[in-house]
């Protein structure tokens, strides 16, 4: 495709360097645009109200303070709709912005700008929401050893982009799929007959794979430490129990706190000494960040 080799190229290279698959990002954008323009249709409102040769400029601006992410994806939306669009003055993903800051400027055929507007805003606003939410947790944990982790509680087809946004906000990615890391949860423990049998079966089947096992009490924790498990998830434990878990572990394993954690409780949990705090809400129920496009 000519646009891929031309104007799309630099943005695709940038996203690849950030750990994203350019082909997957383009497929997501194309699927989103297909929802607005099914079967090669047109934006009837823009076609009816705007002359074909009209050109214009517009600014993407933040309407609140936060951390932006997905602006490169938004740029690709405009270029995918019309390679004649010029995207410039784009701030880097991961930048903290204030209300009214301009984060992106576009110019080109006016019809194309308005056709791309909603898809670009949908993606950038959602990903900036993820990055902003993550930054709040990062700020709450500042000065402790704990770091905030995401989960697999992501929207279909958007996992890689949502996890990218978590990184933009200063968070850490957990596993990307069911195959790149083993995660032994309560149902696996029940099926295997205990935490140690479950752990040992994974180690036997996949000796080179990282394995994390969920525990609900200190007895299970002690059993796993005795078996040599070095990554353990503390599920729905109160603060006192987590503090004791850290003491019992004594550095023999990394500990992840999980289960119903809130931002208000983040500091309290981090000060127990756990290494990670996993938060599904970073991706499954995040509030979008308020971005807007205004023609100038």
GROMACS .gro file of N, CA, C and O in nm, residues 106-159:
model
  216
  106UNK      N    1  -0.346   1.922   1.302
  106UNK     CA    2  -0.369   1.858   1.172
  106UNK      C    3  -0.411   1.965   1.072
  106UNK      O    4  -0.473   2.065   1.108
  107UNK      N    5  -0.377   1.942   0.946
  107UNK     CA    6  -0.424   2.030   0.839
  107UNK      C    7  -0.438   1.947   0.713
  107UNK      O    8  -0.369   1.846   0.694
  108UNK      N    9  -0.529   1.990   0.625
  108UNK     CA   10  -0.552   1.916   0.502
  108UNK      C   11  -0.695   1.930   0.456
  108UNK      O   12  -0.768   2.020   0.502
  109UNK      N   13  -0.740   1.842   0.368
  109UNK     CA   14  -0.879   1.847   0.320
  109UNK      C   15  -0.977   1.840   0.436
  109UNK      O   16  -0.972   1.749   0.518
  110UNK      N   17  -1.067   1.938   0.444
  110UNK     CA   18  -1.157   1.949   0.558
  110UNK      C   19  -1.247   1.827   0.573
  110UNK      O   20  -1.271   1.780   0.684
  111UNK      N   21  -1.296   1.776   0.462
  111UNK     CA   22  -1.380   1.657   0.470
  111UNK      C   23  -1.305   1.542   0.538
  111UNK      O   24  -1.361   1.471   0.622
  112UNK      N   25  -1.181   1.525   0.502
  112UNK     CA   26  -1.102   1.414   0.558
  112UNK      C   27  -1.077   1.434   0.707
  112UNK      O   28  -1.080   1.338   0.785
  113UNK      N   29  -1.051   1.558   0.747
  113UNK     CA   30  -1.029   1.585   0.890
  113UNK      C   31  -1.151   1.544   0.972
  113UNK      O   32  -1.137   1.482   1.079
  114UNK      N   33  -1.269   1.579   0.925
  114UNK     CA   34  -1.390   1.549   1.000
  114UNK      C   35  -1.431   1.402   0.991
  114UNK      O   36  -1.489   1.347   1.084
  115UNK      N   37  -1.397   1.338   0.880
  115UNK     CA   38  -1.425   1.195   0.867
  115UNK      C   39  -1.341   1.115   0.966
  115UNK      O   40  -1.389   1.018   1.025
  116UNK      N   41  -1.217   1.155   0.987
  116UNK     CA   42  -1.126   1.084   1.077
  116UNK      C   43  -1.143   1.122   1.223
  116UNK      O   44  -1.098   1.049   1.313
  117UNK      N   45  -1.207   1.234   1.249
  117UNK     CA   46  -1.209   1.293   1.383
  117UNK      C   47  -1.251   1.196   1.492
  117UNK      O   48  -1.181   1.177   1.593
  118UNK      N   49  -1.368   1.134   1.479
  118UNK     CA   50  -1.421   1.055   1.589
  118UNK      C   51  -1.338   0.931   1.617
  118UNK      O   52  -1.312   0.897   1.733
  119UNK      N   53  -1.294   0.862   1.512
  119UNK     CA   54  -1.212   0.743   1.535
  119UNK      C   55  -1.081   0.779   1.603
  119UNK      O   56  -1.036   0.711   1.696
  120UNK      N   57  -1.018   0.889   1.558
  120UNK     CA   58  -0.893   0.933   1.619
  120UNK      C   59  -0.914   0.970   1.766
  120UNK      O   60  -0.834   0.933   1.853
  121UNK      N   61  -1.023   1.041   1.793
  121UNK     CA   62  -1.052   1.079   1.931
  121UNK      C   63  -1.086   0.959   2.018
  121UNK      O   64  -1.043   0.951   2.134
  122UNK      N   65  -1.164   0.866   1.964
  122UNK     CA   66  -1.201   0.748   2.043
  122UNK      C   67  -1.077   0.674   2.092
  122UNK      O   68  -1.067   0.637   2.210
  123UNK      N   69  -0.985   0.650   2.001
  123UNK     CA   70  -0.866   0.574   2.038
  123UNK      C   71  -0.774   0.653   2.130
  123UNK      O   72  -0.730   0.604   2.235
  124UNK      N   73  -0.745   0.777   2.095
  124UNK     CA   74  -0.653   0.857   2.177
  124UNK      C   75  -0.712   0.889   2.313
  124UNK      O   76  -0.641   0.889   2.415
  125UNK      N   77  -0.841   0.916   2.321
  125UNK     CA   78  -0.904   0.948   2.450
  125UNK      C   79  -0.904   0.827   2.542
  125UNK      O   80  -0.878   0.838   2.664
  126UNK      N   81  -0.933   0.709   2.485
  126UNK     CA   82  -0.933   0.589   2.569
  126UNK      C   83  -0.792   0.556   2.617
  126UNK      O   84  -0.771   0.531   2.737
  127UNK      N   85  -0.696   0.558   2.528
  127UNK     CA   86  -0.559   0.522   2.567
  127UNK      C   87  -0.501   0.626   2.663
  127UNK      O   88  -0.428   0.591   2.756
  128UNK      N   89  -0.534   0.752   2.644
  128UNK     CA   90  -0.489   0.855   2.739
  128UNK      C   91  -0.556   0.836   2.874
  128UNK      O   92  -0.497   0.866   2.979
  129UNK      N   93  -0.680   0.787   2.875
  129UNK     CA   94  -0.746   0.755   3.001
  129UNK      C   95  -0.673   0.646   3.076
  129UNK      O   96  -0.656   0.652   3.199
  130UNK      N   97  -0.630   0.541   3.004
  130UNK     CA   98  -0.553   0.433   3.066
  130UNK      C   99  -0.421   0.487   3.122
  130UNK      O  100  -0.383   0.456   3.236
  131UNK      N  101  -0.351   0.566   3.042
  131UNK     CA  102  -0.222   0.622   3.087
  131UNK      C  103  -0.240   0.713   3.208
  131UNK      O  104  -0.160   0.710   3.302
  132UNK      N  105  -0.346   0.793   3.206
  132UNK     CA  106  -0.370   0.885   3.318
  132UNK      C  107  -0.405   0.809   3.445
  132UNK      O  108  -0.352   0.839   3.554
  133UNK      N  109  -0.491   0.708   3.434
  133UNK     CA  110  -0.525   0.627   3.551
  133UNK      C  111  -0.401   0.559   3.607
  133UNK      O  112  -0.381   0.554   3.730
  134UNK      N  113  -0.318   0.507   3.519
  134UNK     CA  114  -0.196   0.441   3.565
  134UNK      C  115  -0.106   0.539   3.638
  134UNK      O  116  -0.047   0.506   3.742
  135UNK      N  117  -0.096   0.661   3.585
  135UNK     CA  118  -0.009   0.761   3.649
  135UNK      C  119  -0.054   0.794   3.790
  135UNK      O  120   0.028   0.826   3.877
  136UNK      N  121  -0.185   0.787   3.815
  136UNK     CA  122  -0.234   0.813   3.951
  136UNK      C  123  -0.182   0.707   4.048
  136UNK      O  124  -0.145   0.738   4.162
  137UNK      N  125  -0.180   0.581   4.004
  137UNK     CA  126  -0.125   0.474   4.087
  137UNK      C  127   0.025   0.490   4.105
  137UNK      O  128   0.079   0.470   4.214
  138UNK      N  129   0.094   0.525   3.998
  138UNK     CA  130   0.238   0.547   4.007
  138UNK      C  131   0.269   0.657   4.109
  138UNK      O  132   0.360   0.643   4.192
  139UNK      N  133   0.193   0.763   4.105
  139UNK     CA  134   0.213   0.872   4.201
  139UNK      C  135   0.186   0.826   4.344
  139UNK      O  136   0.259   0.862   4.438
  140UNK      N  137   0.081   0.745   4.361
  140UNK     CA  138   0.046   0.697   4.495
  140UNK      C  139   0.153   0.605   4.552
  140UNK      O  140   0.171   0.599   4.675
  141UNK      N  141   0.224   0.534   4.465
  141UNK     CA  142   0.325   0.438   4.511
  141UNK      C  143   0.465   0.498   4.519
  141UNK      O  144   0.558   0.430   4.563
  142UNK      N  145   0.480   0.623   4.480
  142UNK     CA  146   0.612   0.686   4.477
  142UNK      C  147   0.680   0.678   4.613
  142UNK      O  148   0.619   0.704   4.717
  143UNK      N  149   0.808   0.639   4.611
  143UNK     CA  150   0.884   0.628   4.735
  143UNK      C  151   0.879   0.491   4.798
  143UNK      O  152   0.951   0.465   4.896
  144UNK      N  153   0.795   0.401   4.746
  144UNK     CA  154   0.792   0.263   4.794
  144UNK      C  155   0.857   0.174   4.689
  144UNK      O  156   0.885   0.217   4.578
  145UNK      N  157   0.873   0.047   4.721
  145UNK     CA  158   0.932  -0.046   4.624
  145UNK      C  159   0.828  -0.098   4.526
  145UNK      O  160   0.864  -0.155   4.423
  146UNK      N  161   0.700  -0.080   4.558
  146UNK     CA  162   0.593  -0.140   4.478
  146UNK      C  163   0.575  -0.069   4.344
  146UNK      O  164   0.589   0.053   4.334
  147UNK      N  165   0.541  -0.149   4.242
  147UNK     CA  166   0.507  -0.094   4.111
  147UNK      C  167   0.371  -0.148   4.070
  147UNK      O  168   0.332  -0.259   4.108
  148UNK      N  169   0.300  -0.070   3.990
  148UNK     CA  170   0.166  -0.109   3.952
  148UNK      C  171   0.169  -0.193   3.825
  148UNK      O  172   0.239  -0.162   3.728
  149UNK      N  173   0.094  -0.304   3.827
  149UNK     CA  174   0.085  -0.397   3.714
  149UNK      C  175  -0.053  -0.391   3.652
  149UNK      O  176  -0.153  -0.370   3.721
  150UNK      N  177  -0.059  -0.416   3.522
  150UNK     CA  178  -0.189  -0.435   3.458
  150UNK      C  179  -0.227  -0.583   3.462
  150UNK      O  180  -0.157  -0.665   3.522
  151UNK      N  181  -0.339  -0.618   3.399
  151UNK     CA  182  -0.388  -0.756   3.396
  151UNK      C  183  -0.432  -0.790   3.254
  151UNK      O  184  -0.416  -0.711   3.161
  152UNK      N  185  -0.494  -0.908   3.239
  152UNK     CA  186  -0.551  -0.946   3.110
  152UNK      C  187  -0.697  -0.901   3.098
  152UNK      O  188  -0.766  -0.941   3.003
  153UNK      N  189  -0.742  -0.819   3.188
  153UNK     CA  190  -0.880  -0.767   3.182
  153UNK      C  191  -0.884  -0.649   3.086
  153UNK      O  192  -0.902  -0.534   3.124
  154UNK      N  193  -0.868  -0.682   2.958
  154UNK     CA  194  -0.858  -0.581   2.854
  154UNK      C  195  -0.972  -0.599   2.754
  154UNK      O  196  -1.037  -0.702   2.750
  155UNK      N  197  -0.993  -0.496   2.672
  155UNK     CA  198  -1.097  -0.503   2.570
  155UNK      C  199  -1.049  -0.586   2.451
  155UNK      O  200  -0.932  -0.575   2.411
  156UNK      N  201  -1.134  -0.669   2.393
  156UNK     CA  202  -1.094  -0.748   2.277
  156UNK      C  203  -1.034  -0.661   2.166
  156UNK      O  204  -1.085  -0.553   2.137
  157UNK      N  205  -0.924  -0.708   2.109
  157UNK     CA  206  -0.850  -0.643   2.002
  157UNK      C  207  -0.769  -0.521   2.047
  157UNK      O  208  -0.693  -0.464   1.969
  158UNK      N  209  -0.788  -0.478   2.172
  158UNK     CA  210  -0.716  -0.358   2.217
  158UNK      C  211  -0.611  -0.388   2.323
  158UNK      O  212  -0.552  -0.295   2.380
  159UNK      N  213  -0.585  -0.516   2.351
  159UNK     CA  214  -0.493  -0.548   2.461
  159UNK      C  215  -0.356  -0.484   2.443
  159UNK      O  216  -0.303  -0.420   2.535
   0.00000   0.00000   0.00000
